[in-house]
Short mmCIF file of C-alpha atoms in Angstrom, two decimals:
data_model
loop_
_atom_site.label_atom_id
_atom_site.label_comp_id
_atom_site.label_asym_id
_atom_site.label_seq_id
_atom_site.Cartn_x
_atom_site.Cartn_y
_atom_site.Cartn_z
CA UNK Z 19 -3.53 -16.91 1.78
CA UNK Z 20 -7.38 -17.06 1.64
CA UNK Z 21 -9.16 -13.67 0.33
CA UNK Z 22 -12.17 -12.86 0.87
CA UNK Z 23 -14.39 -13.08 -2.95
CA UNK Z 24 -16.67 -10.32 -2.56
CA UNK Z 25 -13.79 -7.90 -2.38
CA UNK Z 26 -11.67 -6.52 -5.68
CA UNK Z 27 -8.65 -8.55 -5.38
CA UNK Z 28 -5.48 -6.73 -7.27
CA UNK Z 29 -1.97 -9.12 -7.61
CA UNK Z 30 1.46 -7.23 -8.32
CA UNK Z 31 3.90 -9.89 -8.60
CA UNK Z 32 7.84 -9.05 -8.01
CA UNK Z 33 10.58 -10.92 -9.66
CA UNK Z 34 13.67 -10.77 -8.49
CA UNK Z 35 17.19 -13.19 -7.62
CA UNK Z 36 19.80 -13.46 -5.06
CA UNK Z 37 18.50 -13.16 -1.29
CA UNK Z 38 20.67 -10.21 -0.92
CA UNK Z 39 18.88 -8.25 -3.04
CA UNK Z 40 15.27 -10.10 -2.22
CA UNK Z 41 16.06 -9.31 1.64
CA UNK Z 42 16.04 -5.39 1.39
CA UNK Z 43 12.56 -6.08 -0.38
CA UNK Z 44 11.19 -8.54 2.04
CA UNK Z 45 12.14 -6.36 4.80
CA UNK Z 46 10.57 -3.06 3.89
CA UNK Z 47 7.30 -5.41 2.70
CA UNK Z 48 7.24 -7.53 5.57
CA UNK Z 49 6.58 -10.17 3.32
CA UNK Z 50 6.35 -13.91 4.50
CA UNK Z 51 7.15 -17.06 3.10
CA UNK Z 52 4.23 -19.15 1.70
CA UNK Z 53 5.66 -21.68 -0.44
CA UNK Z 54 9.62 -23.07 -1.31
CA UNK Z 55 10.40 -25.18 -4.36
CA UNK Z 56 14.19 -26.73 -4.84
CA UNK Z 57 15.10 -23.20 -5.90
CA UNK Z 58 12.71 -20.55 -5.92
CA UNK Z 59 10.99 -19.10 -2.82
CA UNK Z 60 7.90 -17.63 -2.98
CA UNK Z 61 6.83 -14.64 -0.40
CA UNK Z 62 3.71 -12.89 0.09
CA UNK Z 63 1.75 -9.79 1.59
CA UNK Z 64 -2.04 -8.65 1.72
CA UNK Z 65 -3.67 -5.50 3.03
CA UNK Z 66 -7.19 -4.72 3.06
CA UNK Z 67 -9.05 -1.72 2.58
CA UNK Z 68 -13.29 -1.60 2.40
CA UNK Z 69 -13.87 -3.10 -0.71
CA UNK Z 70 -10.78 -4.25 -2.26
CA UNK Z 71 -7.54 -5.91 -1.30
CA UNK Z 72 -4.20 -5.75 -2.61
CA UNK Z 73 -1.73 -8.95 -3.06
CA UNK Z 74 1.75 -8.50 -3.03
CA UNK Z 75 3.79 -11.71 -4.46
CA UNK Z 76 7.66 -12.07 -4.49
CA UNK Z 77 9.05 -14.32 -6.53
CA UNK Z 78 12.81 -15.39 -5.84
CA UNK Z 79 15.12 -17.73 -7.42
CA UNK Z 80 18.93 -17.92 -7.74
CA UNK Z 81 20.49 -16.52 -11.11
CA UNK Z 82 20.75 -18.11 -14.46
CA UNK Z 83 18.23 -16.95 -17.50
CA UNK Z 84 16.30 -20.42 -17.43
CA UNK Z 85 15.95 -20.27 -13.43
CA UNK Z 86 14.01 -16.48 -14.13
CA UNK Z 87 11.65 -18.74 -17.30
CA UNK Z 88 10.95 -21.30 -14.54
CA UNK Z 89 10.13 -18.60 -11.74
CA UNK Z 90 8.25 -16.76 -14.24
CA UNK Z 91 6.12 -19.70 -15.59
CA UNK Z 92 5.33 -20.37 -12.17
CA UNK Z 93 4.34 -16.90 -11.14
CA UNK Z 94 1.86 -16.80 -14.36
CA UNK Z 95 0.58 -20.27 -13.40
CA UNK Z 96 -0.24 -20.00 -10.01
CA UNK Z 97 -1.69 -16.41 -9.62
CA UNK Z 98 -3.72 -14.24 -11.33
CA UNK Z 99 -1.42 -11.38 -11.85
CA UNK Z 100 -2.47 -7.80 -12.49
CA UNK Z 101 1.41 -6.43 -12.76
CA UNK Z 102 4.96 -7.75 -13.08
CA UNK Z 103 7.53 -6.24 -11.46
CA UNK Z 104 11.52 -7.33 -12.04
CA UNK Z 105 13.86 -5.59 -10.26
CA UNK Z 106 17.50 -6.46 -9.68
CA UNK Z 107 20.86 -4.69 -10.46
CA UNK Z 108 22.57 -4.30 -13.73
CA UNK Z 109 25.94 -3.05 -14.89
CA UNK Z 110 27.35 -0.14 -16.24
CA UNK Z 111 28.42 -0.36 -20.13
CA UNK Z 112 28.33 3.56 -21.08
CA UNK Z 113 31.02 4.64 -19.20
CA UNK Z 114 30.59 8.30 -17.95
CA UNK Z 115 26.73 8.52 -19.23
CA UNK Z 116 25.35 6.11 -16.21
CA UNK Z 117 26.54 6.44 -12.51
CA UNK Z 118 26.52 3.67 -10.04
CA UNK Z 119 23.17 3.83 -8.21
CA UNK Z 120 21.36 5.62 -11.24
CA UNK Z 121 18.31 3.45 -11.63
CA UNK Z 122 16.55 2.51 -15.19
CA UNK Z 123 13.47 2.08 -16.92
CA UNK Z 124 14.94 0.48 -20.45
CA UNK Z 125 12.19 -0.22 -22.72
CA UNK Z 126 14.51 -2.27 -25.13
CA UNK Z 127 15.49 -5.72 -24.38
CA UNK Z 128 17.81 -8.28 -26.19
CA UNK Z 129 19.29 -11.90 -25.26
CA UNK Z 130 23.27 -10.82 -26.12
CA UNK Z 131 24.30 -14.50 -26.11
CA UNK Z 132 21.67 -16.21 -28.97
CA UNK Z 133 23.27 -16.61 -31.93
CA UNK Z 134 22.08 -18.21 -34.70
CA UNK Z 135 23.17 -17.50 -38.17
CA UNK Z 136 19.70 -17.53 -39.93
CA UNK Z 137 17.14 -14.68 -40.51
CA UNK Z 138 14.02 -17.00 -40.87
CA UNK Z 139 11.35 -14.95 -39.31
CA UNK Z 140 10.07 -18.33 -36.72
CA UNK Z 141 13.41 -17.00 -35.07
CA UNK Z 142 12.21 -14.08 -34.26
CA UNK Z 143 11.33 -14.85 -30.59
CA UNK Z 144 14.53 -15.23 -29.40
CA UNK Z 145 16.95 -13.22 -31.80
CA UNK Z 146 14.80 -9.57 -31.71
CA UNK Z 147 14.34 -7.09 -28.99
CA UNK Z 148 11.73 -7.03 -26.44
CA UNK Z 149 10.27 -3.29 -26.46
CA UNK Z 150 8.20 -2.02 -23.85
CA UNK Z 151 6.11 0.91 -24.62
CA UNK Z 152 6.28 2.47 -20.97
CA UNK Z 153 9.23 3.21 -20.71
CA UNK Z 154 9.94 6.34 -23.40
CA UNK Z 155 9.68 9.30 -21.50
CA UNK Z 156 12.14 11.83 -20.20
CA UNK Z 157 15.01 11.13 -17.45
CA UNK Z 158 14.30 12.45 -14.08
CA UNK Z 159 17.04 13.96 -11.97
CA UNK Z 160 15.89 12.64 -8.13
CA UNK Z 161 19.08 14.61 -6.22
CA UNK Z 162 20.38 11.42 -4.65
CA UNK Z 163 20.09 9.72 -8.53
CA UNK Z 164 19.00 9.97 -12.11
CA UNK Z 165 15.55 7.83 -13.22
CA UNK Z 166 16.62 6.65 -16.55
CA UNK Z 167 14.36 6.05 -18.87
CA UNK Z 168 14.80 4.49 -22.58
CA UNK Z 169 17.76 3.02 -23.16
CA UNK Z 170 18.79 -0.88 -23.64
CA UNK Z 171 19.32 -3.45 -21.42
CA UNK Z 172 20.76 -6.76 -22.90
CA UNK Z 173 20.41 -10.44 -20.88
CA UNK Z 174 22.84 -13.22 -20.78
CA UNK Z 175 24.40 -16.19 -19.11
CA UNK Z 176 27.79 -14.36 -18.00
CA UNK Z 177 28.66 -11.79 -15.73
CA UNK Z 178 30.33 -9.25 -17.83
CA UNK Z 179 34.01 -8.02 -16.11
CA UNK Z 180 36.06 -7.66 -18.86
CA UNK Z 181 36.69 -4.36 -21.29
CA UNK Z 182 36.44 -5.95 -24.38
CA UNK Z 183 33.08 -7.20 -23.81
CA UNK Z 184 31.98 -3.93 -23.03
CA UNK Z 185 32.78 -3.05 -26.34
CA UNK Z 186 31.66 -5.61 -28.29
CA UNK Z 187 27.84 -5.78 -26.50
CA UNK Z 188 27.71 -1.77 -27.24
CA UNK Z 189 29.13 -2.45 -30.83
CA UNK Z 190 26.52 -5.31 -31.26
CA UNK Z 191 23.96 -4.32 -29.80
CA UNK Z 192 24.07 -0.27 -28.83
CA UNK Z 193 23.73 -1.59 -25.23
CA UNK Z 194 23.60 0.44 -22.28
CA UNK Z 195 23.57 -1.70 -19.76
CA UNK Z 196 23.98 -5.68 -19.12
CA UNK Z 197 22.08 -8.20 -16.68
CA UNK Z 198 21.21 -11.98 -16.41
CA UNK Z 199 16.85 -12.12 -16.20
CA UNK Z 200 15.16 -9.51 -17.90
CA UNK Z 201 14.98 -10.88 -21.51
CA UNK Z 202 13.85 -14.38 -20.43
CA UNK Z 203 11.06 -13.38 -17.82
CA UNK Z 204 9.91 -10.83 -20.78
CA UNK Z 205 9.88 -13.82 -23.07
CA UNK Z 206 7.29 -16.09 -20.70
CA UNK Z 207 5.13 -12.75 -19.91
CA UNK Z 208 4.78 -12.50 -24.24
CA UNK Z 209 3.53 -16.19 -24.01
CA UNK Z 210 1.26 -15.23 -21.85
CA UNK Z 211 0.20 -12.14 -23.39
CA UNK Z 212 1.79 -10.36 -20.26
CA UNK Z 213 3.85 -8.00 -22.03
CA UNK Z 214 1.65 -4.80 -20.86
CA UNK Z 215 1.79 -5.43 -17.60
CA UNK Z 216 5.39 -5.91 -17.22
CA UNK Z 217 8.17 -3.05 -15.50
CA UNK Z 218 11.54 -3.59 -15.58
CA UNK Z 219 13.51 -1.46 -12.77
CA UNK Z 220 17.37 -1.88 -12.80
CA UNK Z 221 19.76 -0.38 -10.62
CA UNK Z 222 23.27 0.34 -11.63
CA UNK Z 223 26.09 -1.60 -9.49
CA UNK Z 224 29.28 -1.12 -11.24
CA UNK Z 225 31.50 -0.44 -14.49
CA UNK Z 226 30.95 -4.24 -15.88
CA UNK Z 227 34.92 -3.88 -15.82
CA UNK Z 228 37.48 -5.50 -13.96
CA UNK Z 229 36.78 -4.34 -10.64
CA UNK Z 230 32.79 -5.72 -11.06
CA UNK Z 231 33.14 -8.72 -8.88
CA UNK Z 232 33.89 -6.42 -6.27
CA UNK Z 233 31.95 -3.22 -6.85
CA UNK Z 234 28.63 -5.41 -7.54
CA UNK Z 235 28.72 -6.34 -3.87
CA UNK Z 236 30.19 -3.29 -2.56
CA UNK Z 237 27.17 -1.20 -4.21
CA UNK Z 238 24.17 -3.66 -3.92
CA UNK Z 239 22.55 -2.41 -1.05
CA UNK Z 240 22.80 1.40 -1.93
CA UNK Z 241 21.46 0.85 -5.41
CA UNK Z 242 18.86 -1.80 -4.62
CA UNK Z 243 17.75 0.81 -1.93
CA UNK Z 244 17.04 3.36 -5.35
CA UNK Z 245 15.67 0.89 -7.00
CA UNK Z 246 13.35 0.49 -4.20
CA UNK Z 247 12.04 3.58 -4.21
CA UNK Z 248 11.22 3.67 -7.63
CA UNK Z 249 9.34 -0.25 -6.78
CA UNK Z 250 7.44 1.89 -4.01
CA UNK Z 251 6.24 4.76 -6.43
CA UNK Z 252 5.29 2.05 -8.99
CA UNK Z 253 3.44 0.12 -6.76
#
């Protein structure tokens, strides 16, 4: 995409994986395809106005925590990004407090699956949260959902479907909810000194329970749709 250099030129990159979810966004961007690697895809949109332009960059790979570090990387490498977006779906560890569909805004983020039994401070980067200053305001009650805001949201390499995980990530951790990207695309964005222009918008699927596997699919498109309209307010 060429742009045109006398114009304000304004980047919001989204982050996202699985084509299922990537597809609803496409779709209501009209975004193209401008560029493929083995495993991430990379989409894009401009519109014009008088004296500015706005660049709209999706960025999708398939899941795992180092796939979202390599998308990321690439993202930060390639473009000169004004605003990260990662949105995706997340599961339910609260119980009654969330409902599928609700959509959050955590601003507390921590890689559940690190462990390393030292507290030297080098550590750090990898064993303590990720806190995003946005994201502490009050919940907002939208009729068809809630806008959560707060809360935390831990990453790791599993998909969580069993009870007694539940318990020990919200014993560990006081976590609210559980996905497999945020933590690590936070991580490259701190590299980069990205950390302030990052949003994290997560959309609740299912119960992280024994009936996950099927209620993740089952819900997707209704709660990527709410998460959707919270990417269209932010953007």
């Amino acid at each position: 995409i060429f742009h045109n250099k006398d114009k304000m030129n304004l980047t919001k990159a989204i982050i996202t994986a699985m084509k299922e979810e990537a597809e609803l966004i496409i779709k209501k961007f009209n975004l193209k395809e401008t560029k493929s690697l083995k495993n991430i895809k990379i989409l894009e949109w401009t519109r014009s106005w008088d004296d500015w332009e706005e660049n709209l960059v999706l960025v999708l790979w398939w899941i795992w925590k180092i796939q979202a570090a390599i998308a990321t990387t690439y993202l930060l490498e390639n473009y000169s990004v004004d605003k990260i977006i990662n949105i995706w779906i997340a599961g339910n560890l609260t119980g009654n407090d969330l409902k599928v569909w609700d959509v959050l805004l955590p601003n507390t983020f921590i890689q559940q699956d690190m462990y390393l039994p030292f507290e030297w401070s080098h550590l750090d980067y990898a064993k303590k949260p990720i806190f995003l200053e946005y994201a502490i305001w009050e919940n907002y009650d939208l009729q068809k959902f809630w806008l959560i805001l707060n809360w935390v949201c831990v990453t790791g390499d599993e998909f969580v479907d069993k009870e007694e995980r539940i318990s020990k990530l919200r014993v560990d951790f006081w976590a609210d909810i559980c996905e497999m990207e945020a933590f690590s695309i936070l991580s490259v964005a701190r590299e980069y000194n990205m950390l302030d222009k990052c949003i994290v918008i997560k959309a609740i699927s299912d119960w992280a329970d024994n009936e996950a596997k099927e209620a993740h699919m089952n819900n997707l498109e209704f709660a990527m749709n709410n998460s959707i309209s919270i990417l269209e307010f932010i953007l």
